[in-house]
Amino acid sequence: MYLTNEEEKALEGEYGESIATSYRVLVSLGDFLGADRLIPITSAHISGVNFANIGDEGLKFIEQMSRDGKVRVKTTLNPCGIDTENPYSLNPPEDFVKKQMMIVNFYKKLGVACTLTCVPYEHDNRPKRGEHIAWAESSASIYANSVIGAMTNRESAISSLAAAIAGKTPDAGMHKPENRRPGIVVSVDREAAPKNVTEFGLLGLFAGRLTQKPIGFRGLNKPDRFQLKALGAGIGTSGSSPMFILSDSRLAGLEEIPYTAREKQEIIESTSKVSEPQMVLLGCPFYTLEEVRRLTKLLSGKKTILDFYLHISRSVYEKAYKENLIKKLRDSGVRVLKDVCPSLTPIGKWNGKENVLTDSPKGSFYMRTALGYRVGVLDIETLAREYAK
Ligand code: F3S
């Protein structure tokens, strides 16, 4: 890969160890992807922050990078394992809180905006169409490519941090217009068309298994942003496709894979079930302000009969607080949590509850595989109807 003189110097350590490490990561990645150069990015979003999944090794790496590193572009951060303003609220072990806070503080030292959100595009980090960015968190990078029209590969925790410090990324993959064309089309039958956000997540799970290339969809009737968010989250969970495309004009002549009532039933049955649920986890990906409004309305005048946990970013929390939504949700029995990922953080284990319901197919996958919960998936209307009276 061609490097400029400045990039060569950075790689050789002339500007410090962290930037040299970052360039080593980017050059290896660029060689692997077949890039011939690095290109500047306008923003980064980093995923390696939850102590529950990066552990001591991850903590050590971030500490090392923070010794002399600084990010060069606007950089936001994924959710972690505690509410950083109220760290003991979910009964985490003391050692977990200590190490989680260390990780967040190392990121602050690096200059990262500690937004602790997996929907950075909502308020905290809003790229424009055509901008080159380096985003980790599969649901966010797929949303950025597919809905916003920004250009990013599905970065890892390490490559997104390296890109943030260098302010650059390899010119390959989704940064090349020729790679942003769909490889196949999922043709959705009228009777299988998803009816709610959860069903869009299930369709995403089905489609994500089919190809590593962008996925075209035919037969979806003007989905809203929240349905698209769930579609991308499902795709990101079951495979490595980086983007979906709905525009009919770009789908002509491609192999069509049917999604009929049969495929829909199979994907519903592949998500696990739970008897005797003990808690409801909402917000994977984090709820947006509009989704918080909708939940408040669904629960209006009711009390939950299971523990409901709602996960949102602090920027959404502040806005929801001003609209009095947080109080209304609390009055309905919902615990509203900032900063915390519900699907990779053992909140249930810390509180003796491992039978879980969620509205998120992505969430159910990780709660089952990473946390060992028994998980059932129901849409939010059903959850509000059946588990709040
Ligand atoms: Fe967000 Fe955690 Fe789900 S980071 S997308 S809530 S797995």
PDB file of C-alpha atoms in Angstrom, residues 13 29 50 61 70 186 198 208 241 251 279 293 370 378 389:
ATOM      1  CA  GLY A  13       7.149   5.871  15.412  1.00  0.00           C
ATOM      2  CA  LEU A  29      -5.883  -4.165   7.291  1.00  0.00           C
ATOM      3  CA  ASN A  50     -17.851  -2.900  27.600  1.00  0.00           C
ATOM      4  CA  PHE A  61      -4.647  -2.196  25.160  1.00  0.00           C
ATOM      5  CA  LYS A  70      -5.226  11.378  20.655  1.00  0.00           C
ATOM      6  CA  VAL A 186     -34.462 -10.719  -0.969  1.00  0.00           C
ATOM      7  CA  THR A 198     -39.329  -6.759  15.652  1.00  0.00           C
ATOM      8  CA  GLY A 208     -27.793 -11.483   6.836  1.00  0.00           C
ATOM      9  CA  SER A 241     -23.041  -7.896   4.932  1.00  0.00           C
ATOM     10  CA  LEU A 251     -31.976  -4.426  -8.066  1.00  0.00           C
ATOM     11  CA  MET A 279     -37.634  -9.389  33.058  1.00  0.00           C
ATOM     12  CA  ARG A 293     -42.324   8.465  23.162  1.00  0.00           C
ATOM     13  CA  ALA A 370     -22.959 -14.282  25.311  1.00  0.00           C
ATOM     14  CA  LEU A 378     -42.065 -10.425  21.244  1.00  0.00           C
ATOM     15  CA  LYS A 389     -51.906  -3.889  33.213  1.00  0.00           C
TER      16      LYS A 389
END
